[in-house]
PDB file of C-alpha atoms in Angstrom:
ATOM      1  CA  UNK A   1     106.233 107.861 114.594  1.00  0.00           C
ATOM      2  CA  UNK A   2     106.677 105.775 111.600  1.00  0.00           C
ATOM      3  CA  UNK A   3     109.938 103.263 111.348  1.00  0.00           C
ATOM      4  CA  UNK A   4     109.916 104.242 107.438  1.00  0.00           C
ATOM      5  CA  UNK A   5     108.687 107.223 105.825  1.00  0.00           C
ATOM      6  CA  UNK A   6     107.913 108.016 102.328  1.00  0.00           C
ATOM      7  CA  UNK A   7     107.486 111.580 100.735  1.00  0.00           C
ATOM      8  CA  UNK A   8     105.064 112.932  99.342  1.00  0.00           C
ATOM      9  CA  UNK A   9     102.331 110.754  99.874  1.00  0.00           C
ATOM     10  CA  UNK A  10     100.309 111.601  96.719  1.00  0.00           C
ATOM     11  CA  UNK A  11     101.663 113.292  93.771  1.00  0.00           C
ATOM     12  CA  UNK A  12     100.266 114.519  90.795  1.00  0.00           C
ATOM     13  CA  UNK A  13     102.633 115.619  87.606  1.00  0.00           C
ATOM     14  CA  UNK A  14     102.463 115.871  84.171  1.00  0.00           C
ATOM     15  CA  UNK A  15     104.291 113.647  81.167  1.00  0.00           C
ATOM     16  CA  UNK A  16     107.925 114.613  80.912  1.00  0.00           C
ATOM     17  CA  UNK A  17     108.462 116.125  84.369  1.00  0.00           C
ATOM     18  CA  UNK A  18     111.236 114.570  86.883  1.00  0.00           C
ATOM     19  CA  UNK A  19     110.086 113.404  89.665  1.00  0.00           C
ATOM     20  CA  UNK A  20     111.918 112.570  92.959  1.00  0.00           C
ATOM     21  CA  UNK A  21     110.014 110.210  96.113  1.00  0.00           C
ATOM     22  CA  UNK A  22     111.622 110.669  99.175  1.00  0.00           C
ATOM     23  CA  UNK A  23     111.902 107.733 102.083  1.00  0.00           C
ATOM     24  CA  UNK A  24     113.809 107.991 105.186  1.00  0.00           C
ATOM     25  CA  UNK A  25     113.690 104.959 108.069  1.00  0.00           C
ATOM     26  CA  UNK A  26     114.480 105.117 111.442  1.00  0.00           C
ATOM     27  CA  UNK A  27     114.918 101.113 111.748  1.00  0.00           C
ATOM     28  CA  UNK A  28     118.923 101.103 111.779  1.00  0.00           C
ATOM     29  CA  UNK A  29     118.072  98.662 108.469  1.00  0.00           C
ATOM     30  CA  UNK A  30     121.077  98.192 105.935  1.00  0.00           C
ATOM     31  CA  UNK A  31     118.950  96.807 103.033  1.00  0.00           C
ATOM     32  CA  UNK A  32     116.157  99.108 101.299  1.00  0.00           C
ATOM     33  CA  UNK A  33     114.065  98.621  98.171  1.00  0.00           C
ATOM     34  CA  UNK A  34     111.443 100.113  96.182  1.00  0.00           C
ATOM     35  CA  UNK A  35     108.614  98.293  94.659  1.00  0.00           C
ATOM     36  CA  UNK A  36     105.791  99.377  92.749  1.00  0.00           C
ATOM     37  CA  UNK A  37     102.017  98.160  92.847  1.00  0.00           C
ATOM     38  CA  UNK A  38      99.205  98.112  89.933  1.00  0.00           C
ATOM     39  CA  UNK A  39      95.973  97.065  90.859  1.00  0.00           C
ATOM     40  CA  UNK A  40      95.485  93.297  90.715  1.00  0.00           C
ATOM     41  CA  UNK A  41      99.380  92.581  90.567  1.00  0.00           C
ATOM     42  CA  UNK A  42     102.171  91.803  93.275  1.00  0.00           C
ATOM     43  CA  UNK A  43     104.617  94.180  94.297  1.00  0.00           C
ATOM     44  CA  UNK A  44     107.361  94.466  91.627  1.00  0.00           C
ATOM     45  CA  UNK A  45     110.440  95.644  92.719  1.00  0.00           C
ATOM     46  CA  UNK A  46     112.862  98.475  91.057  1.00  0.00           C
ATOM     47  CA  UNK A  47     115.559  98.880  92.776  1.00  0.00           C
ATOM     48  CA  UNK A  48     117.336  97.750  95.881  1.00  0.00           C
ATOM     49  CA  UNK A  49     120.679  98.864  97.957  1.00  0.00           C
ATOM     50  CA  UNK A  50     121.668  96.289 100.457  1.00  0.00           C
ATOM     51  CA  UNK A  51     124.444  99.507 101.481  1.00  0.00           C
ATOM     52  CA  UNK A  52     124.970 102.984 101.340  1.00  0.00           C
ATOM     53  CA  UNK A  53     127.179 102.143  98.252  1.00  0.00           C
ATOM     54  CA  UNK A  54     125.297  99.210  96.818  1.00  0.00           C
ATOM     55  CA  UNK A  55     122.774  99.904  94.056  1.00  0.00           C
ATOM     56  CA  UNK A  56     121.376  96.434  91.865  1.00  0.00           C
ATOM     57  CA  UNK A  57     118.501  96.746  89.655  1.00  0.00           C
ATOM     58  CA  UNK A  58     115.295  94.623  90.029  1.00  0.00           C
ATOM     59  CA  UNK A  59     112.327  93.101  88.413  1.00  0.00           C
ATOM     60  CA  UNK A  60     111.390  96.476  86.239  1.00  0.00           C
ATOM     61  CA  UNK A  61     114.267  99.444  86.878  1.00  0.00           C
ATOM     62  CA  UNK A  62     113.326 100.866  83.086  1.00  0.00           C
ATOM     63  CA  UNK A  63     112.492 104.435  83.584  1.00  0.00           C
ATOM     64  CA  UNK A  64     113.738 104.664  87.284  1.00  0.00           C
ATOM     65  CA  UNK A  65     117.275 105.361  88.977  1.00  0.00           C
ATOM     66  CA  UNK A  66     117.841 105.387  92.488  1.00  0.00           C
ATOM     67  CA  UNK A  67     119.739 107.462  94.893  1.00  0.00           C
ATOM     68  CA  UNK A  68     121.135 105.659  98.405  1.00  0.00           C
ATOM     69  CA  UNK A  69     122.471 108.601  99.866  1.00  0.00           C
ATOM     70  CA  UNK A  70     122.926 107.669 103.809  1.00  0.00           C
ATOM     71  CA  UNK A  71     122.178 104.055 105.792  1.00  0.00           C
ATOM     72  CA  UNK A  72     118.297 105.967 106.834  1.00  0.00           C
ATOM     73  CA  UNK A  73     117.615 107.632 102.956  1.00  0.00           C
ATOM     74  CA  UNK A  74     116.928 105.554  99.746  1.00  0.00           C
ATOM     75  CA  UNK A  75     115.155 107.943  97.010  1.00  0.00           C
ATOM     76  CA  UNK A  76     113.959 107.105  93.845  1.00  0.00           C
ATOM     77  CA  UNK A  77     114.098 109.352  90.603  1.00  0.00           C
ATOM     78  CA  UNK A  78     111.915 109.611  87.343  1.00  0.00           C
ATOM     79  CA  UNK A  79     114.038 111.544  85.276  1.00  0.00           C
ATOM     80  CA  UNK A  80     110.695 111.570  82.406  1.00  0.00           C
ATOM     81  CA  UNK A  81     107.627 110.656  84.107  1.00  0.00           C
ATOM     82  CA  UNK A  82     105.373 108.771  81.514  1.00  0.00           C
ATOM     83  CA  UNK A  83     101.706 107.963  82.382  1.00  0.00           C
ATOM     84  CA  UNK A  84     102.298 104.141  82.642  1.00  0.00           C
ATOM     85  CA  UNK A  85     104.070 105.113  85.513  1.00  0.00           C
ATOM     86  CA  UNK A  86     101.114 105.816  87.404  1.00  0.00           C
ATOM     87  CA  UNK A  87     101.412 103.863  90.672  1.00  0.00           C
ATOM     88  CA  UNK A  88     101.381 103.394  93.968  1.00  0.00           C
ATOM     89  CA  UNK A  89     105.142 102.901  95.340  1.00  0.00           C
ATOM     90  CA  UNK A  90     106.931 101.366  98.472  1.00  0.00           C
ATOM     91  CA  UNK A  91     109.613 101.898 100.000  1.00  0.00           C
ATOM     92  CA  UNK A  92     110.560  98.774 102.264  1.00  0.00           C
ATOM     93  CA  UNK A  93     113.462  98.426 104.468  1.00  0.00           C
ATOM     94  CA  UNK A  94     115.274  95.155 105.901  1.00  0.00           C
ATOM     95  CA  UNK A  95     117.532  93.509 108.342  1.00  0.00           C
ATOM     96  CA  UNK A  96     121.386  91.995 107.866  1.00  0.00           C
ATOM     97  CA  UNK A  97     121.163  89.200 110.317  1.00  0.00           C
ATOM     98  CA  UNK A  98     120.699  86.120 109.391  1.00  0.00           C
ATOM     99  CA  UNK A  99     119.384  84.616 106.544  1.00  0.00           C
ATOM    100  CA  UNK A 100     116.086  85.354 106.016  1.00  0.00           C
ATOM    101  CA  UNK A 101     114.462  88.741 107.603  1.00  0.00           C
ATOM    102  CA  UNK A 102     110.892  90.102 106.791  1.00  0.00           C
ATOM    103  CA  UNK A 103     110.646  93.569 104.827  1.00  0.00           C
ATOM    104  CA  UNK A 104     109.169  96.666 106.789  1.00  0.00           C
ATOM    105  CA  UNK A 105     107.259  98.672 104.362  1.00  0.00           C
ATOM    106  CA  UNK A 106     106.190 102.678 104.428  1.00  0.00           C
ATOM    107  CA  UNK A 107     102.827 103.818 103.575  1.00  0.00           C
ATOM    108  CA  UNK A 108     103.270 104.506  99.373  1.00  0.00           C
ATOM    109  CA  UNK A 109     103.491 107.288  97.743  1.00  0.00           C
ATOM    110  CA  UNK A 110      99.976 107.650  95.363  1.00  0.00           C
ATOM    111  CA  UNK A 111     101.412 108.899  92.125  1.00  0.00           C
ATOM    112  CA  UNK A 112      99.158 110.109  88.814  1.00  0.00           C
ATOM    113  CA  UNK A 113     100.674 111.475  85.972  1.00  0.00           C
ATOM    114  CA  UNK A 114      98.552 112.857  83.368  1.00  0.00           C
TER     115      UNK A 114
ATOM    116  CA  UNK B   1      89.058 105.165  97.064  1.00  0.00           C
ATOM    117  CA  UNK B   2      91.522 102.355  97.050  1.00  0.00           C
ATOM    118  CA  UNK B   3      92.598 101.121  93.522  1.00  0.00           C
ATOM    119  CA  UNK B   4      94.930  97.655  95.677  1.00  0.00           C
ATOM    120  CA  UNK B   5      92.131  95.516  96.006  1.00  0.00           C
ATOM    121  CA  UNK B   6      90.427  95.805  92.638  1.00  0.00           C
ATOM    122  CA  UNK B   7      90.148  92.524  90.268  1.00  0.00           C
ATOM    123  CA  UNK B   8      91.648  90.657  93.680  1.00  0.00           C
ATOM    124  CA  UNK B   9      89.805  87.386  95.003  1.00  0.00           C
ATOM    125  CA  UNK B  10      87.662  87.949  97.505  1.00  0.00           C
ATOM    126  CA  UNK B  11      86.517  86.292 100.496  1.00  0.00           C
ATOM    127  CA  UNK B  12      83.910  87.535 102.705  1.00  0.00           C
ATOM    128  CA  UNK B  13      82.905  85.873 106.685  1.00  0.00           C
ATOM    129  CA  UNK B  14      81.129  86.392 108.969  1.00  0.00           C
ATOM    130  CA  UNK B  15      82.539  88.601 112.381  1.00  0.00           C
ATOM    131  CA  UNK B  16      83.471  85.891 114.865  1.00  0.00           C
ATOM    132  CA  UNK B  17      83.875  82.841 111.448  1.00  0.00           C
ATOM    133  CA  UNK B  18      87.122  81.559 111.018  1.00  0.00           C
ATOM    134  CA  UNK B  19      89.207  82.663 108.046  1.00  0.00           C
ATOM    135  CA  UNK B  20      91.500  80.703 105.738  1.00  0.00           C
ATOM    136  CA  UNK B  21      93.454  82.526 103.086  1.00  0.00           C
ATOM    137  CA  UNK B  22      95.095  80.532 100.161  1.00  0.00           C
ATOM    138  CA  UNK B  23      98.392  81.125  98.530  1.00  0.00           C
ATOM    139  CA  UNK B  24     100.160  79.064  95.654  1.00  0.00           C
ATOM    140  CA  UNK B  25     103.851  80.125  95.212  1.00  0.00           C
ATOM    141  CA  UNK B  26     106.087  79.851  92.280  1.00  0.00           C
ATOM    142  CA  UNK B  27     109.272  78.663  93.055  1.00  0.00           C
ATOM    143  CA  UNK B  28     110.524  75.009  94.884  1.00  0.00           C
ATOM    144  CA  UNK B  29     113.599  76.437  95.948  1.00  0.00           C
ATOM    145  CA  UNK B  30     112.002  79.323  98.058  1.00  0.00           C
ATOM    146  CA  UNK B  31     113.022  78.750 101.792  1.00  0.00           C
ATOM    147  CA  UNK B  32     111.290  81.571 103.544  1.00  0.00           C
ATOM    148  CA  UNK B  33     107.547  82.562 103.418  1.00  0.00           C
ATOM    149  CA  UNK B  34     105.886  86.012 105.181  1.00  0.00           C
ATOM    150  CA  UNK B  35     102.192  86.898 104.973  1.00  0.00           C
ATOM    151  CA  UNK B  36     101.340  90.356 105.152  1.00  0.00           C
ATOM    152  CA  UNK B  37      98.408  92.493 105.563  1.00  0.00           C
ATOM    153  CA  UNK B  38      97.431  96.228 103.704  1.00  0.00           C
ATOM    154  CA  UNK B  39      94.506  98.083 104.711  1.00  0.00           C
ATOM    155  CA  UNK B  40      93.632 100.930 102.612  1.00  0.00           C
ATOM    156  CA  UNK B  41      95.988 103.767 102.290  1.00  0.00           C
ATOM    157  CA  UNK B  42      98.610 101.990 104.454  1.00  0.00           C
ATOM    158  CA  UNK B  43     101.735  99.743 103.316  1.00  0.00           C
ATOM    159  CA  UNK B  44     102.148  96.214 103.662  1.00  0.00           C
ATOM    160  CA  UNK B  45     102.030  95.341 107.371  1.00  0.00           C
ATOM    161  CA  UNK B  46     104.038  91.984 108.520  1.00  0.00           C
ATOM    162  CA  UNK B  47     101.749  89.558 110.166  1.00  0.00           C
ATOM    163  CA  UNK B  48     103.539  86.521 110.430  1.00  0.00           C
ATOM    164  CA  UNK B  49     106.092  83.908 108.752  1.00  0.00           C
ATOM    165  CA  UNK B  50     107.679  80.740 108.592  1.00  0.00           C
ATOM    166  CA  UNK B  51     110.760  78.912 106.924  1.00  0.00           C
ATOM    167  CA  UNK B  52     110.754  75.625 104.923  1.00  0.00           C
ATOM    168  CA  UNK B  53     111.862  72.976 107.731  1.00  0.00           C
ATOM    169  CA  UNK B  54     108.601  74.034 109.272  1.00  0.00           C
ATOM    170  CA  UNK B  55     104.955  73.225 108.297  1.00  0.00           C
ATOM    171  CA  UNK B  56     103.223  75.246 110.824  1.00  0.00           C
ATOM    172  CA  UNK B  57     103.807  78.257 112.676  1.00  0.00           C
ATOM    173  CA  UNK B  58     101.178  80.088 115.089  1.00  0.00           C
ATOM    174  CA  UNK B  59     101.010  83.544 115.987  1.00  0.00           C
ATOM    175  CA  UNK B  60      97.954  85.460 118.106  1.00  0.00           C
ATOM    176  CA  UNK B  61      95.271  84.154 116.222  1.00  0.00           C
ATOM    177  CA  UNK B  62      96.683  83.542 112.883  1.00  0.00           C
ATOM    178  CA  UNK B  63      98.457  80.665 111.780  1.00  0.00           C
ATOM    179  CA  UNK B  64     100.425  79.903 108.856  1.00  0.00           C
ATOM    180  CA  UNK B  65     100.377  76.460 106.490  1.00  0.00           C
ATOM    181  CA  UNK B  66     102.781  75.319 104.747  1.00  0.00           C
ATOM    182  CA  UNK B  67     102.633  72.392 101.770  1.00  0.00           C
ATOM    183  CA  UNK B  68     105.971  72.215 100.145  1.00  0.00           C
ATOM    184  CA  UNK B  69     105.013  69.456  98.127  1.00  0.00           C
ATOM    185  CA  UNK B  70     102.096  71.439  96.157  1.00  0.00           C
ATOM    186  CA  UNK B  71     103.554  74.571  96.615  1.00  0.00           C
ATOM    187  CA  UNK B  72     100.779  76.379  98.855  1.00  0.00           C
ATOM    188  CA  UNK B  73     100.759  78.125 101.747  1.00  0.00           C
ATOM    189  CA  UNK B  74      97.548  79.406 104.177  1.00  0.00           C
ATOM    190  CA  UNK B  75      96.805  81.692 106.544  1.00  0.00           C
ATOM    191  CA  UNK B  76      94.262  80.942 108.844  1.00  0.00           C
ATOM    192  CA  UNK B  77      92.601  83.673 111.593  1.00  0.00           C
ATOM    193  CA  UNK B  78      90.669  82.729 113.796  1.00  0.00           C
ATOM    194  CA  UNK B  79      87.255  84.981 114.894  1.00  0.00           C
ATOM    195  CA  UNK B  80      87.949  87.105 112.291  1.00  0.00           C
ATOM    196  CA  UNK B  81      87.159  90.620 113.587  1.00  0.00           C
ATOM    197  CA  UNK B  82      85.906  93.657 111.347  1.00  0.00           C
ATOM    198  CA  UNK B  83      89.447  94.786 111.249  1.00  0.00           C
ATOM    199  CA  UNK B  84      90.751  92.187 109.754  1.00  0.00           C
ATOM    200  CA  UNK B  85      89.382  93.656 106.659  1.00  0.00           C
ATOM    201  CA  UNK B  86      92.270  94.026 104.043  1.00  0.00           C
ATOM    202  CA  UNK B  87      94.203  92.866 101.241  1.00  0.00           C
ATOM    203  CA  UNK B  88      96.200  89.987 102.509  1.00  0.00           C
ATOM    204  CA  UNK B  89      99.094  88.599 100.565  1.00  0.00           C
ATOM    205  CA  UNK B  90     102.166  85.943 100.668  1.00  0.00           C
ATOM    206  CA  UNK B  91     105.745  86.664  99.863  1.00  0.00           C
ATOM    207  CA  UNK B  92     108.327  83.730  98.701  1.00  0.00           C
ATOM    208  CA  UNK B  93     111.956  84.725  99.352  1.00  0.00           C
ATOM    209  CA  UNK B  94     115.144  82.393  98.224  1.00  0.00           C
ATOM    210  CA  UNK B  95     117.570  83.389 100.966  1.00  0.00           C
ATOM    211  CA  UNK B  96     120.166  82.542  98.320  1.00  0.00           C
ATOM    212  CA  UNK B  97     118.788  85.920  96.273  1.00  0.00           C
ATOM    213  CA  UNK B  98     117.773  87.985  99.167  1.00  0.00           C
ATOM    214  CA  UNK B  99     114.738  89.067  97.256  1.00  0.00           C
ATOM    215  CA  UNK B 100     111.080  88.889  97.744  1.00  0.00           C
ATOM    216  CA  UNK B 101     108.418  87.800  95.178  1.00  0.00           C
ATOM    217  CA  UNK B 102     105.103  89.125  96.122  1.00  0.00           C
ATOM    218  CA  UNK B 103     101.237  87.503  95.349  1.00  0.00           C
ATOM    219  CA  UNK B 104      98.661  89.740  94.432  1.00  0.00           C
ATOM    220  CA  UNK B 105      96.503  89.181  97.194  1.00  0.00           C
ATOM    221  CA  UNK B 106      92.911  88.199  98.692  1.00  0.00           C
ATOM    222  CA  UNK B 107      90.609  91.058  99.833  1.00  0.00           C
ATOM    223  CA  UNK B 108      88.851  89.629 103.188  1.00  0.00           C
ATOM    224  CA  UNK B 109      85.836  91.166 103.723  1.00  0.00           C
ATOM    225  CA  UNK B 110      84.087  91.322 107.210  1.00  0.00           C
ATOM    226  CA  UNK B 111      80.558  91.577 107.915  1.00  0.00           C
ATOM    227  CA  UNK B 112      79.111  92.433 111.218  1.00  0.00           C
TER     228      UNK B 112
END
């Protein structure tokens, strides 16, 4: 079984429409983030909890808002889809201790919308 | 089919060739360094990193560079295998900011 899962794993929608991606980890992480990627460009990040009550906006957050609603579920929101949304997103989850942990990533949700 | 790897540098071997991925990062003050792997239709998959008192770090058959002076980092495998294949990328992390900044990759490609 996956450590983190992300839901649905494609989605197609249409301009204007709210969209919510689901992802759930089973990793005991305290630190989640989601992160977008466009072909031929780094991961950009959204949005990022480091705790259930923690919310801090990253690299490109226009557009997006972000629910952290347990320690194991992080979702994100588009509350107007627009086609330049069009992505593939990641959800990636991290350890508290010490300094300086890698990021554990789910398998992206494919999203088009037209 | 898989949009990742499109307009990405590419480097193609030979099954059983050594591979050396390159990687120029951004920032002096980054302190922490991960390379990760993505085949197609998966996420990112951790393959090994390495912190900034260290110039060299070795995993099962990879091994990491670092050159703090030029800013670059490598990833070497060695007898690349045909599942290697994937878009390989380095992350730069300022423990300081807790967050990642990600390359855009290399697409290794391994023929048989």
């Amino acid at each position: 079984d996956a450590d983190v899962t992300q839901t649905p794993r494609n989605r197609i929608t249409k301009t204007g429409k709210r969209i919510m991606l689901e992802c759930s980890q089973t990793k005991g992480h305290d630190r989640m983030y989601w992160y977008r990627q466009d072909p031929g460009l780094g991961l950009r990040l959204i949005y990022y909890s480091f705790d259930v009550k923690d919310i801090n906006k990253g690299e490109i957050s226009d557009g997006y808002s972000v629910s952290r609603q347990a320690q194991a579920k992080f979702s994100l929101s588009l509350e107007s889809a627009i086609p330049n949304q069009t992505a593939l997103y990641f959800c990636a989850t991290s350890d508290v201790t010490g300094s300086n942990q890698p990021q554990h990533f789910g398998d992206g949700t494919r999203l088009s919308i037209l | 089919g898989e949009s990742v790897g499109l307009h990405l540098p590419t480097l193609s071997v030979q099954e059983g060739d050594n591979s050396i991925i390159n990687c120029a990062y951004s920032n002096s003050a980054s302190d922490y360094f991960i390379w990760y792997k993505q085949e197609s239709g998966k996420g990112p998959q951790f393959i090994i990193d390495i912190r900034s008192n260290m110039d060299k770090r070795q995993g099962q058959r990879v091994t990491v560079l670092l050159n703090k002076t030029v800013k670059h980092l490598s990833l070497q495998i060695a007898a690349t295998q045909p599942g290697d294949s994937a878009v390989y990328f380095c992350a730069e992390n300022m423990s300081n900011f807790n967050k990642f900044y990600f390359g855009s990759g290399t697409k290794l490609n391994v023929k048989p």
